[in-house]
Coordinates of C-alpha atoms and ligand atoms in Angstrom, one line a residue:
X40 CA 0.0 0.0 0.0
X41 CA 1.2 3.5 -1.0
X42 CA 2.1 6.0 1.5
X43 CA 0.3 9.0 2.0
X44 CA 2.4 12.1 1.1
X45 CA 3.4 14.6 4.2
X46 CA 1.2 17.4 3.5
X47 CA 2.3 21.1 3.9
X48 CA -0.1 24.0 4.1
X49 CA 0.8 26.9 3.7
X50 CA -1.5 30.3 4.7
X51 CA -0.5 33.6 3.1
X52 CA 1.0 33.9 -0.3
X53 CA 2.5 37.1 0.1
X54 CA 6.3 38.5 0.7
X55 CA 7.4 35.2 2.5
X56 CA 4.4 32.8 1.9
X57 CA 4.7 32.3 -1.9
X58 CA 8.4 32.3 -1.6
X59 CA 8.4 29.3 0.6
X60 CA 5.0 27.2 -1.1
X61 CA 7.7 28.2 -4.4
X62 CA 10.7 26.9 -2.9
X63 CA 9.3 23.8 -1.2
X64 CA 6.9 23.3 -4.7
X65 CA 10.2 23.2 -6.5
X66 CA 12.1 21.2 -4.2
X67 CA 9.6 18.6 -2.4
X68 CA 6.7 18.6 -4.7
X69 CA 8.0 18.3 -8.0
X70 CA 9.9 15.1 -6.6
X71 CA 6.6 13.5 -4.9
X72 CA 8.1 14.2 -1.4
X73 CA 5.2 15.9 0.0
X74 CA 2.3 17.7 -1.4
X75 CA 2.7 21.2 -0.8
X76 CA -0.7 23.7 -0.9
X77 CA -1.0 27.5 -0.8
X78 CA -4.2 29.2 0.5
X79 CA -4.7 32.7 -0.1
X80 CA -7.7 35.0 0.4
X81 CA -6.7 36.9 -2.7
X82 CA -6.7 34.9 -6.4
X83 CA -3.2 36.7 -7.6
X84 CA -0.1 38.0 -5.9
X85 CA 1.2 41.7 -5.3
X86 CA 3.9 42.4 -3.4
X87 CA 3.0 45.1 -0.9
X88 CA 6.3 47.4 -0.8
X89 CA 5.2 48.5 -4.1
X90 CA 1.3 49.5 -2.6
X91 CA 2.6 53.5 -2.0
X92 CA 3.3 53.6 -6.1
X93 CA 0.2 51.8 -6.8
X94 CA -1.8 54.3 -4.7
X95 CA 0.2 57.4 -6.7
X96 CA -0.3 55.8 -9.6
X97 CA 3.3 55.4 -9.9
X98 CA 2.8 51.9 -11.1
X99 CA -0.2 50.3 -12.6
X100 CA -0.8 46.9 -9.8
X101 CA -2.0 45.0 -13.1
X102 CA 1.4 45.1 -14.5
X103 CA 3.2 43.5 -11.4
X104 CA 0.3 41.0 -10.2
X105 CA 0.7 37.2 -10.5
X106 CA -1.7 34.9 -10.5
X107 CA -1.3 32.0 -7.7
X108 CA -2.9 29.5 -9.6
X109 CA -0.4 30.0 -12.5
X110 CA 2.8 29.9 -10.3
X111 CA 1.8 26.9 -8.1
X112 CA 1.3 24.7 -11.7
X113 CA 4.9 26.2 -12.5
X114 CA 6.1 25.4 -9.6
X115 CA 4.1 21.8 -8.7
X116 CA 2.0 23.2 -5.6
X117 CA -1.6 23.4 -5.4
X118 CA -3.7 26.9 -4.9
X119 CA -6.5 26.7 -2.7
X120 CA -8.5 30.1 -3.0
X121 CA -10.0 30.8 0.5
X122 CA -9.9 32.9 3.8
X123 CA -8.7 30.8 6.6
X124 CA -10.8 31.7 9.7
X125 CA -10.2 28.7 12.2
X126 CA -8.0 25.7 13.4
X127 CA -8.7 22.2 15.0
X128 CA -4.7 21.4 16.6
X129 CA -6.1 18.1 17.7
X130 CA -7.5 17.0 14.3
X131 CA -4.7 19.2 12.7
X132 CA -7.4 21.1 10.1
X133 CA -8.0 24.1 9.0
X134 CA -11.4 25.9 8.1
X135 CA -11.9 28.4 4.5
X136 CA -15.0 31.0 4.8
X137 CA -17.2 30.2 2.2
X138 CA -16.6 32.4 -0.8
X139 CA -19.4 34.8 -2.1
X140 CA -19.9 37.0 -5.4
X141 CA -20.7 40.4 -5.2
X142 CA -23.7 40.2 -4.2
X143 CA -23.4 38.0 -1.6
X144 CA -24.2 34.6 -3.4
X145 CA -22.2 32.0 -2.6
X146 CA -19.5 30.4 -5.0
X147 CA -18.2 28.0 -2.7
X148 CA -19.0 26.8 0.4
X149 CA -16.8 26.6 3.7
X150 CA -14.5 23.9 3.2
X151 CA -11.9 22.2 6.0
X152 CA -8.0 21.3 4.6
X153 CA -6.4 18.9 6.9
X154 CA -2.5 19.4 7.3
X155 CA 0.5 17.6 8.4
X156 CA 3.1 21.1 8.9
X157 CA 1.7 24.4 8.7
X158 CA 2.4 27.4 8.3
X159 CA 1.2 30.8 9.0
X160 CA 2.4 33.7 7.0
X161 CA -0.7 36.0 6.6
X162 CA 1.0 39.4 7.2
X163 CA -0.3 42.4 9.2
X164 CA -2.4 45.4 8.6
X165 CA -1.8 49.1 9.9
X166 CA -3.1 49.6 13.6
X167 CA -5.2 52.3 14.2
X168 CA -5.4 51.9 17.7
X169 CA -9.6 52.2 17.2
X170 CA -8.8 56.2 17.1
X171 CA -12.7 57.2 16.5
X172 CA -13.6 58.1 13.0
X173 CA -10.2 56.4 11.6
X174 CA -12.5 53.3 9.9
X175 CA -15.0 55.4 8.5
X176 CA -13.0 58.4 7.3
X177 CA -9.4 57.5 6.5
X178 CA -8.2 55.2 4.0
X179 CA -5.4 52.4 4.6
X180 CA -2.7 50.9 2.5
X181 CA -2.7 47.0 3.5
X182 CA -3.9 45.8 -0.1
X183 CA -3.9 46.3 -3.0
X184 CA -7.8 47.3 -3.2
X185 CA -7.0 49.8 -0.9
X186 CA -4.0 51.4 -2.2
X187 CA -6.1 51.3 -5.7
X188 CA -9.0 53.3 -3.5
X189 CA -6.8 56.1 -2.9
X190 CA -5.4 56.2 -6.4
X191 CA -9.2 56.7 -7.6
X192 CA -10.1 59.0 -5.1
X193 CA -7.1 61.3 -5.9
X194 CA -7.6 61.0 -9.1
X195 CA -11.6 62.2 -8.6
X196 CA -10.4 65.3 -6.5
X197 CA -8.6 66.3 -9.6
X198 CA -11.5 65.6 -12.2
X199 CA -13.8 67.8 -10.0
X200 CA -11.5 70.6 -9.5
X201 CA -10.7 70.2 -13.1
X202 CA -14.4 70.7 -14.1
X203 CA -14.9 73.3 -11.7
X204 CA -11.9 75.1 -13.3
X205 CA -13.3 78.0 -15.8
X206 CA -16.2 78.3 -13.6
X207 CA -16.4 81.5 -10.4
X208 CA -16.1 78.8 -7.8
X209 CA -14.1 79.0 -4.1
X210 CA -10.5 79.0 -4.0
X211 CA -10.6 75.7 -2.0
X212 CA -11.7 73.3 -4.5
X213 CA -8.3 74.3 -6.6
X214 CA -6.3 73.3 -3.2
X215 CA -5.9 69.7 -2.0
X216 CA -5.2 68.4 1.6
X217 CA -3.5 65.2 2.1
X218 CA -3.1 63.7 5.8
X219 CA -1.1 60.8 6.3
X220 CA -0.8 59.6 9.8
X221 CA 2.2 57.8 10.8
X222 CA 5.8 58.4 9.7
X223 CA 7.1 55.1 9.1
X224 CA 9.0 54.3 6.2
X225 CA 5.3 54.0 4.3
X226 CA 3.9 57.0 5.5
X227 CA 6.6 58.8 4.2
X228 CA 7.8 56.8 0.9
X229 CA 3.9 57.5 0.2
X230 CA 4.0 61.0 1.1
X231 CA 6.6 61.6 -1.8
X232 CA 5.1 59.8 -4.1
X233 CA 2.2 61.4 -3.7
X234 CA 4.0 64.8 -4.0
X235 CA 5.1 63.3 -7.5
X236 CA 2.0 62.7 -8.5
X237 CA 0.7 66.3 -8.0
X238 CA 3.9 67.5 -10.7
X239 CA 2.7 64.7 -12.8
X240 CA -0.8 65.3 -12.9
X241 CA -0.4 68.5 -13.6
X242 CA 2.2 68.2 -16.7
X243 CA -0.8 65.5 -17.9
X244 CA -3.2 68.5 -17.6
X245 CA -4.8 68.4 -14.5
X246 CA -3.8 71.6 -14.0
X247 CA -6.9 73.3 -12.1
X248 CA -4.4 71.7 -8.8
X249 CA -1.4 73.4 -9.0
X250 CA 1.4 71.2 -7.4
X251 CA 2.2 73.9 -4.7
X252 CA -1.4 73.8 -3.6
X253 CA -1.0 70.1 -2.9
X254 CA -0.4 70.2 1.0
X255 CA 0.6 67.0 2.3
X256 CA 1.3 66.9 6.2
X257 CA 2.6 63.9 7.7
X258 CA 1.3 63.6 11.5
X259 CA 3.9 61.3 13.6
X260 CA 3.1 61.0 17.6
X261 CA 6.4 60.1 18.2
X262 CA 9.9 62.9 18.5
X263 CA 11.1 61.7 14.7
X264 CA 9.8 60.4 11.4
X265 CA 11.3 57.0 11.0
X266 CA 12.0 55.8 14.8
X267 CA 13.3 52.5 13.7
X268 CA 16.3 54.1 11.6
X269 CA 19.3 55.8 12.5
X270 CA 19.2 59.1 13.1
X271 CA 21.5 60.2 10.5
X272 CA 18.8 59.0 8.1
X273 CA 16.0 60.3 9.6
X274 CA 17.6 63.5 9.8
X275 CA 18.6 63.3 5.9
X276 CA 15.2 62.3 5.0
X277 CA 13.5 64.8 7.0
X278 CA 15.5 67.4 5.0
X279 CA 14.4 65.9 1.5
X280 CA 11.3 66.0 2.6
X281 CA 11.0 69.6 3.7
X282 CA 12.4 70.5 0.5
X283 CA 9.8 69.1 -1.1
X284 CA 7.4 71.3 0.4
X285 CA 6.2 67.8 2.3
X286 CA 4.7 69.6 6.5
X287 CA 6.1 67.3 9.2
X288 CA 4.1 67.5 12.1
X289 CA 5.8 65.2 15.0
X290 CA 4.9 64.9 18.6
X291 CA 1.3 64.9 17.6
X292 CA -1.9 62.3 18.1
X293 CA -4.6 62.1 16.1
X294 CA -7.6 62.1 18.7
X295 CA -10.4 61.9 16.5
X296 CA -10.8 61.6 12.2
X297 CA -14.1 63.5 11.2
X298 CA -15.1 64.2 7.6
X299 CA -13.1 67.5 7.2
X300 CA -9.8 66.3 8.4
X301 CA -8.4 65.3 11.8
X302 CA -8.3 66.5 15.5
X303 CA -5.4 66.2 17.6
X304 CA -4.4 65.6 21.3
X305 CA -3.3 68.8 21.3
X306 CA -6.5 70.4 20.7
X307 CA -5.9 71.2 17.3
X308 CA -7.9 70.7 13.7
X309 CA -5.8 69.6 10.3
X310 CA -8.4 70.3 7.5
X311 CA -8.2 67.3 5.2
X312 CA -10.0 65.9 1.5
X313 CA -7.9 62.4 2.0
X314 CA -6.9 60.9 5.5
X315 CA -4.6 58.2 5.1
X316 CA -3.8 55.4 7.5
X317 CA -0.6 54.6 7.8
X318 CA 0.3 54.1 11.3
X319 CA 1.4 51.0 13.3
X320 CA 0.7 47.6 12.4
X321 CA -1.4 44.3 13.9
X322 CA -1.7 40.6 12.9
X323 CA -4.7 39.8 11.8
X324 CA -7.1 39.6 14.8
X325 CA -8.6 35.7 14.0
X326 CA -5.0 34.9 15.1
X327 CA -6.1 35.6 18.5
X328 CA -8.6 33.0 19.0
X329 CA -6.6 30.2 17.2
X330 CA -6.6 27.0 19.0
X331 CA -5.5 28.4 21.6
X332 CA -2.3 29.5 20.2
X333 CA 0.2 32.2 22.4
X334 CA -0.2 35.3 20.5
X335 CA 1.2 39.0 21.6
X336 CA -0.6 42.5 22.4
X337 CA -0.8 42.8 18.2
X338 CA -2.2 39.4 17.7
X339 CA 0.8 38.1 16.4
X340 CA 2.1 34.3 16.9
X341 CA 4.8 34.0 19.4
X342 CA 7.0 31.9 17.7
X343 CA 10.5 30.0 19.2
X344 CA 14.0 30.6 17.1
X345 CA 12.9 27.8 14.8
X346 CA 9.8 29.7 14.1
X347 CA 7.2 26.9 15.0
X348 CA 4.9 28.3 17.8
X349 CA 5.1 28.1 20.8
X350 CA 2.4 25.2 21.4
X351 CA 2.9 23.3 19.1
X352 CA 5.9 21.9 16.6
X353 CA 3.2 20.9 13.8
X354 CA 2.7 25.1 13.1
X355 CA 5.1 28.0 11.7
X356 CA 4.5 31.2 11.7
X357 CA 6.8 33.8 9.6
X358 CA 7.3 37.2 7.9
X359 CA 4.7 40.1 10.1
X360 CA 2.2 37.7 11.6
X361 CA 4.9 36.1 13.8
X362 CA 6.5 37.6 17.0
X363 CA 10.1 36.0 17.0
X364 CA 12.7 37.3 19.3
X365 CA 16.1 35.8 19.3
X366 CA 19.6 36.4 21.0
X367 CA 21.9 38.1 19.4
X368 CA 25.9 37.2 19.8
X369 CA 26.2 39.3 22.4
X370 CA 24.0 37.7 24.3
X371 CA 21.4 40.4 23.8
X372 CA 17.3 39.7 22.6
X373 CA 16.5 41.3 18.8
X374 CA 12.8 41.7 17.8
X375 CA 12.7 40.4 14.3
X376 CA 11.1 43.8 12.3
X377 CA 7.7 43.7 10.0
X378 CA 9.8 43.9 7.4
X379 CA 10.0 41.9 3.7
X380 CA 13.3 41.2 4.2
X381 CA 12.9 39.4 7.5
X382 CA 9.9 37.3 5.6
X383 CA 12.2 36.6 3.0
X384 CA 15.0 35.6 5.0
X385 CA 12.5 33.3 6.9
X386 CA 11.0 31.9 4.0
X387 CA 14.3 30.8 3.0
X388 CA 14.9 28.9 6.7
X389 CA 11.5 27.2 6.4
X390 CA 12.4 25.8 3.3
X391 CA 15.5 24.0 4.4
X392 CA 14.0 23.3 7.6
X393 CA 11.2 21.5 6.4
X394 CA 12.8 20.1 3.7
X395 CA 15.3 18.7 6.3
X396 CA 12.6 17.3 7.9
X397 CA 11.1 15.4 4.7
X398 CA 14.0 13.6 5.5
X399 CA 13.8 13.2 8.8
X400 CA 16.1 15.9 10.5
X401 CA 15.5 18.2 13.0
X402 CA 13.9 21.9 12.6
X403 CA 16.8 24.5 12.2
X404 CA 17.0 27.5 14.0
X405 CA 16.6 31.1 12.2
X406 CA 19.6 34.1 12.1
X407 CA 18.3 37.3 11.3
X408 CA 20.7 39.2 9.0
X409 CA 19.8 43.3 8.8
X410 CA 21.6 44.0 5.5
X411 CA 20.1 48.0 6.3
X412 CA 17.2 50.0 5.4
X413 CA 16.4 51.9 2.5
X414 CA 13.8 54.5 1.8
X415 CA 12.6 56.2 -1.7
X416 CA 11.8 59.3 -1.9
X417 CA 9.5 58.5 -4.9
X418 CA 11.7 59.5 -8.3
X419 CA 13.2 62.4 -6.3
X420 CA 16.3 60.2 -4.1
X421 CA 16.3 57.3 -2.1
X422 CA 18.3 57.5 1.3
X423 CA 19.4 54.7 3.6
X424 CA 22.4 52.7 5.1
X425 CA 23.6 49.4 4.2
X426 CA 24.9 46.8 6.6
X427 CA 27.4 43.8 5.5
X428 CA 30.7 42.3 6.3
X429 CA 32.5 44.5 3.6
X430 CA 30.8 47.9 4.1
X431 CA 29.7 47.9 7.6
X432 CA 27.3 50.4 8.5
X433 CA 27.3 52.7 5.6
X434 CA 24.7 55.3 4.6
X435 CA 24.0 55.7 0.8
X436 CA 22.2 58.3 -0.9
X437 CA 21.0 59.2 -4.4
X438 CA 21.2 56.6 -7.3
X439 CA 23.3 53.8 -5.6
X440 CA 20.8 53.5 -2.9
X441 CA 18.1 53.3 -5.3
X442 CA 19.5 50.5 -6.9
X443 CA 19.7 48.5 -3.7
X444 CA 16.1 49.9 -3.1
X445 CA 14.9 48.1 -5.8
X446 CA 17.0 44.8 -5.5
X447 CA 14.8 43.8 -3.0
X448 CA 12.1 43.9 -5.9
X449 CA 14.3 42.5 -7.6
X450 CA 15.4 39.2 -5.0
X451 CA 11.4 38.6 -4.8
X452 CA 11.2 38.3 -8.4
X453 CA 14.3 35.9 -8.6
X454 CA 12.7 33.9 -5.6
X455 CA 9.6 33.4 -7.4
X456 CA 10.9 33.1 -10.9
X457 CA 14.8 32.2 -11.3
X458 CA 17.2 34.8 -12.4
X459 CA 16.6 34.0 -16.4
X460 CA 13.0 35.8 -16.3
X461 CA 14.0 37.8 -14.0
X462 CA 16.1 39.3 -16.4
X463 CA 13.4 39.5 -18.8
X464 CA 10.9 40.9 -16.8
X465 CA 13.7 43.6 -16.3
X466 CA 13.8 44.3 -19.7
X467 CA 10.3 44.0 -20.5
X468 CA 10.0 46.8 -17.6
X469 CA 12.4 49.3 -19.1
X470 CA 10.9 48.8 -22.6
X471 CA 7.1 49.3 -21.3
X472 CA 8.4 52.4 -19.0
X473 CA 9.2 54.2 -22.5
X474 CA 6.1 53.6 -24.1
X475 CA 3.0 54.4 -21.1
X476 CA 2.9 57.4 -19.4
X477 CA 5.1 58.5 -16.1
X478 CA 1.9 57.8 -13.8
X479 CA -1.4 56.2 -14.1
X480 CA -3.8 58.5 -15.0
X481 CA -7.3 56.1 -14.7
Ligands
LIG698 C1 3.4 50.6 1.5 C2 4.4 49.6 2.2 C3 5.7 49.7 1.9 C4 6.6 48.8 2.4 N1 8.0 48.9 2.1 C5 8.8 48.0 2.6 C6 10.2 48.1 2.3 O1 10.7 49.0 1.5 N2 11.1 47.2 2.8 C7 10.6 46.2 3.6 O2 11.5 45.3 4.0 N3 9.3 46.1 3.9 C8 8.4 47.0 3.5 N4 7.1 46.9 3.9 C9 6.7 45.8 4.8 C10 6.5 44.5 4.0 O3 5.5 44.7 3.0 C11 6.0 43.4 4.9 O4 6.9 43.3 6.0 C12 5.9 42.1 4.2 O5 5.0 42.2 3.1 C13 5.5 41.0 5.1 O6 5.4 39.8 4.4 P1 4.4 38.6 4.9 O7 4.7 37.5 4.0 O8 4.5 38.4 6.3 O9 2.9 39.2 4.6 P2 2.2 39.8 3.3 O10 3.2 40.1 2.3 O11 1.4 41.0 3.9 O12 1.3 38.7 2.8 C14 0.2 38.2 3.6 C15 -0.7 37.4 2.7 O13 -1.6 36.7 3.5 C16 -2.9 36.7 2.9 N5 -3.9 36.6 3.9 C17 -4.2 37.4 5.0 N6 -5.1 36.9 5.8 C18 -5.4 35.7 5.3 C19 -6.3 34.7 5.7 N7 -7.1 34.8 6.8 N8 -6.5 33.6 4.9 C20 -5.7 33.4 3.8 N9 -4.8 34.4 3.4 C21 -4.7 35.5 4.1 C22 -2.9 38.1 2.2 O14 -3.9 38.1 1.1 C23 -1.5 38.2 1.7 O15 -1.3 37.6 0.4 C24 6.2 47.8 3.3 C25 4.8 47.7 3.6 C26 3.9 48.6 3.0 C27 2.4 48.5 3.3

């Protein structure tokens, strides 16, 4: 009698997710070692660093979207489309919602997927620390719906001010007020792109906003925009950013989002036509009430240096939804950051892990490596320090540190696709940047 295959499930195709069901596809499921599925809530890929261009209209999120269904037949895995929403430990399954159409009808029912390893890697969304009004009034950048929400909605402030433009109307529907709570590296790589948008927009016409009557303020309740950077870059970015015209507002919490803009602690109103979210992050919160499973104050799944939870050696967690902190050589904890390169590095642990185990070895442990941080400034600079054996801690500015910026793009791609159409998908970029316009304009 044959025996049944060890099967791996794998929640969350995102940054690390789809890396890993990739990786183990290639190694473990194309040679029959174990059956390897991918569940996603979403039907195609898109990985979120880009989701400040996509909400500029920078980038066009068709362009860049992959469909799961596609890779996992490249790459001998199985898609399940589906929204995981519980966990039986003891009968080791998992429950789907039921998927519905847009009006509510159902296309396929709840369905249960039984596993053998699994792993968790469904990512995080900003927190807004239920601040009143901040779910009904702001807009959030967590998917790629939602960046696409914002792209729309800026692009409607400009067709009505555009309309409105040869006729005696008030001076306040030529002017455009742009919140964006939270000065992490995406509240401000958005805030410049959306500060490159407005010159854009205008040199495509839209003229009725002038660029200098775009007023973006970025509202940070700590004493500096990017808190987890060095200072030096913080400092160097702040600058860019006040060049740009770009209002920092630090030491400052948002009490209260209303229609018209936001109130602070301080007592103070910022008069606002777009609030956007970008403050903080959680795991999702059905993580909370999974099995029973250890989670931490933002839901997320403590997880041991081998990144299987706590409770239980059957279930990983990795990339934003997993809490891991690990010693460093000095004898000193680290908090692994939200970050894609931490998902990535994990992804790439996981897979020798559990292909080690296929075998019959032991789960490895994970080393975090922080190669630096990089922001863009949209098409203006990119600032950040890189981190390595041979540079040591060394800030880079300007063109070199975009290039690094978008090798991390550019790692994803390999990881998902091999460095052949990689290349291509290079080329095929720099050709199609040449023949659409500098932002998307619909
Ligand atoms: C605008 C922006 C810019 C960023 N820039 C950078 C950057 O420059 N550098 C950097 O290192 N990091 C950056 N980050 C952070 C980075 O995107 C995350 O750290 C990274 O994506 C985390 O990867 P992940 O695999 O944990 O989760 P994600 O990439 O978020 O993927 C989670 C996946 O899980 C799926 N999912 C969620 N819930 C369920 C469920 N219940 N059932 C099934 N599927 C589910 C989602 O559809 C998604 O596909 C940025 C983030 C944002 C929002």
């Amino acid at each position: 009698m044959s025996q049944q295959l060890r099967r791996i499930v794998v929640v969350g195709g995102g940054a690390g997710g789809l890396e890993l069901a990739t990786s183990l596809g290639k190694k473990l499921g194309k040679q029959q070692r174990a059956e390897i599925t991918l569940v996603d809530a979403q039907r195609t890929h898109f990985w979120k660093p880009l989701l400040h261009e996509v909400a500029a209209g920078s980038l066009n999120a068709f362009e860049d979207e992959l469909s799961y269904l596609a890779q996992a037949k490249w790459n001998h895995f199985h898609f399940l489309p589906g929204r995981m929403c519980g966990l039986d430990r003891e009968k080791k399954v998992i429950t789907l919602e039921p998927i519905s159409d847009e009006k509510g009808l159902e296309v396929v029912p709840a369905r249960e997927l039984e596993y053998d390893d699994l792993v968790m890697s469904v990512g995080s969304t900003a927190n807004d620390f239920n601040t009143p009004g901040a779910k009904e009034h702001c807009l959030f950048l967590d998917s790629r719906s939602e960046a696409e929400k914002i792209h729309t909605t800026l692009l409607n402030h400009y067709l009505h001010a555009q309309s409105a433009k040869n006729q005696p109307i008030e001076e306040e529907s030529q002017e455009l007020n742009i919140s964006v709570i939270g000065a992490g590296a995406t509240g401000v790589e958005l805030s410049a792109e959306l500060h490159n948008a407005a010159i854009e927009l205008a040199r495509y016409g839209l003229d009725a906003i002038k660029p200098n009557k775009v007023n973006i303020t970025i509202i940070e309740g700590g004493e500096r925009i990017l808190p987890a950077l060095p200072l030096r870059i913080t400092s160097a970015v702040h600058k860019q950013l006040t060049e740009l015209g770009i209002t920092i507002r630090t030491n400052l919490r948002v009490s209260e989002i209303t229609e018209d803009g936001l109130k602070t602690a301080d007592g103070s109103f910022i008069a606002s036509d777009l609030c956007i979210w970008a403050a903080g992050i959680k795991a999702p919160e059905f993580l909370k009430e999974l099995s029973g499973l250890e989670t931490n104050r933002i839901n997320q799944l403590v997880v041991k240096p081998t990144l299987q939870v706590t409770l239980d050696d059957h279930i990983y967690a990795l990339g934003d939804c997993a809490s891991c902190t690990l010693e460093d050589r000095k004898g000193q904890s680290i908090t692994i950051p939200p970050r894609a390169q931490a998902a990535h590095q994990q992804a790439e642990l996981l897979t020798k892990s559990l292909c080690a185990q296929a075998m019959g070895g032991e789960a490895m442990s994970f080393t975090y490596k922080d190669y630096g941080s990089l922001i863009s400034l949209s098409r203006f600079t990119a600032i950040g320090n890189l981190m390595g054996a041979v540079t040591g801690d060394m800030m880079v500015e300007g063109a070199l540190a975009k290039l690094f910026y978008i090798s991390l793009y550019r790692m994803h791609q390999v990881a998902l696709f091999g460095r052949t159409k990689t290349a291509a998908l290079v080329l095929k970029d720099f050709i199609s940047k040449t023949t659409r316009p500098h932002l998307k304009l619909h």
